[in-house]
Amino acid sequence: AEWIVARENPLPARVIANRLWHYHFGTGLVATPSDFGRNGARPSHPELLDWLACELLDHGGSLKHLHRLMLTSAAY
């Protein structure tokens, strides 16, 4: 359980960032939000997904911060 939430494991933050993006924009950065594994699609914008995941981790897992970033972006 500690490995799943460890900062060295970027997967949970990437999944959350992708699901929030999907919620706001209708399509995730990864087209298969339920499958980040071998059978899943590749991210359309991997650098953006990684940046959003890092922002989430750098701000203590604040979903409010991530929502604010997305909703005040030029993309929105």
mmCIF file of C-alpha atoms in Angstrom:
data_model
loop_
_atom_site.group_PDB
_atom_site.id
_atom_site.type_symbol
_atom_site.label_atom_id
_atom_site.label_comp_id
_atom_site.label_asym_id
_atom_site.label_seq_id
_atom_site.Cartn_x
_atom_site.Cartn_y
_atom_site.Cartn_z
ATOM 1 C CA ALA A 1 0.000 0.000 0.000
ATOM 2 C CA GLU A 2 2.853 2.395 0.732
ATOM 3 C CA TRP A 3 4.263 1.846 -2.777
ATOM 4 C CA ILE A 4 0.984 2.900 -4.366
ATOM 5 C CA VAL A 5 0.937 6.279 -2.629
ATOM 6 C CA ALA A 6 4.709 6.871 -2.690
ATOM 7 C CA ARG A 7 5.856 10.014 -4.468
ATOM 8 C CA GLU A 8 8.187 7.880 -6.593
ATOM 9 C CA ASN A 9 5.115 6.202 -8.131
ATOM 10 C CA PRO A 10 3.575 8.718 -10.548
ATOM 11 C CA LEU A 11 0.695 6.478 -11.653
ATOM 12 C CA PRO A 12 -1.996 7.518 -9.113
ATOM 13 C CA ALA A 13 -1.388 11.235 -9.730
ATOM 14 C CA ARG A 14 -1.457 10.672 -13.504
ATOM 15 C CA VAL A 15 -4.735 8.749 -13.245
ATOM 16 C CA ILE A 16 -6.339 11.504 -11.152
ATOM 17 C CA ALA A 17 -5.092 14.247 -13.486
ATOM 18 C CA ASN A 18 -6.427 12.354 -16.503
ATOM 19 C CA ARG A 19 -9.832 11.776 -14.905
ATOM 20 C CA LEU A 20 -10.167 15.450 -13.982
ATOM 21 C CA TRP A 21 -9.187 16.448 -17.527
ATOM 22 C CA HIS A 22 -11.780 14.003 -18.857
ATOM 23 C CA TYR A 23 -14.410 15.460 -16.518
ATOM 24 C CA HIS A 24 -13.804 19.042 -17.648
ATOM 25 C CA PHE A 25 -13.028 18.549 -21.339
ATOM 26 C CA GLY A 26 -15.036 15.439 -22.233
ATOM 27 C CA THR A 27 -11.996 13.455 -23.365
ATOM 28 C CA GLY A 28 -9.025 12.413 -21.299
ATOM 29 C CA LEU A 29 -5.400 12.971 -22.200
ATOM 30 C CA VAL A 30 -5.360 9.178 -22.212
ATOM 31 C CA ALA A 31 -8.331 7.885 -24.190
ATOM 32 C CA THR A 32 -8.682 4.841 -21.922
ATOM 33 C CA PRO A 33 -9.050 6.339 -18.430
ATOM 34 C CA SER A 34 -9.700 2.944 -16.851
ATOM 35 C CA ASP A 35 -6.630 1.307 -18.384
ATOM 36 C CA PHE A 36 -3.196 2.876 -18.027
ATOM 37 C CA GLY A 37 -1.608 -0.520 -18.535
ATOM 38 C CA ARG A 38 -0.282 -2.380 -21.513
ATOM 39 C CA ASN A 39 -3.672 -2.478 -23.257
ATOM 40 C CA GLY A 40 -4.381 1.210 -22.682
ATOM 41 C CA ALA A 41 -3.911 4.021 -25.154
ATOM 42 C CA ARG A 42 -0.903 6.307 -25.090
ATOM 43 C CA PRO A 43 -1.403 9.866 -23.813
ATOM 44 C CA SER A 44 -2.153 12.419 -26.507
ATOM 45 C CA HIS A 45 -0.043 14.978 -24.597
ATOM 46 C CA PRO A 46 2.297 13.073 -22.226
ATOM 47 C CA GLU A 47 4.204 16.180 -21.115
ATOM 48 C CA LEU A 48 0.968 17.897 -20.079
ATOM 49 C CA LEU A 49 -0.187 14.816 -18.194
ATOM 50 C CA ASP A 50 3.137 14.576 -16.364
ATOM 51 C CA TRP A 51 3.062 18.301 -15.552
ATOM 52 C CA LEU A 52 -0.462 18.072 -14.148
ATOM 53 C CA ALA A 53 0.514 15.027 -12.074
ATOM 54 C CA CYS A 54 3.544 16.906 -10.701
ATOM 55 C CA GLU A 55 1.378 19.931 -9.917
ATOM 56 C CA LEU A 56 -0.975 17.670 -7.993
ATOM 57 C CA LEU A 57 1.877 16.156 -5.987
ATOM 58 C CA ASP A 58 3.652 19.481 -5.442
ATOM 59 C CA HIS A 59 0.484 20.974 -3.947
ATOM 60 C CA GLY A 60 -0.159 18.171 -1.486
ATOM 61 C CA GLY A 61 -2.703 16.352 -3.633
ATOM 62 C CA SER A 62 -5.001 19.373 -3.803
ATOM 63 C CA LEU A 63 -7.757 18.613 -6.280
ATOM 64 C CA LYS A 64 -8.951 22.190 -5.913
ATOM 65 C CA HIS A 65 -5.597 23.416 -7.233
ATOM 66 C CA LEU A 66 -5.820 21.091 -10.243
ATOM 67 C CA HIS A 67 -9.413 22.098 -10.975
ATOM 68 C CA ARG A 68 -8.396 25.766 -10.824
ATOM 69 C CA LEU A 69 -5.476 25.196 -13.208
ATOM 70 C CA MET A 70 -7.703 23.500 -15.740
ATOM 71 C CA LEU A 71 -10.593 25.930 -15.496
ATOM 72 C CA THR A 72 -8.399 29.017 -15.836
ATOM 73 C CA SER A 73 -6.374 27.588 -18.717
ATOM 74 C CA ALA A 74 -6.569 28.789 -22.299
ATOM 75 C CA ALA A 75 -7.646 25.268 -23.285
ATOM 76 C CA TYR A 76 -10.847 25.613 -21.252
#
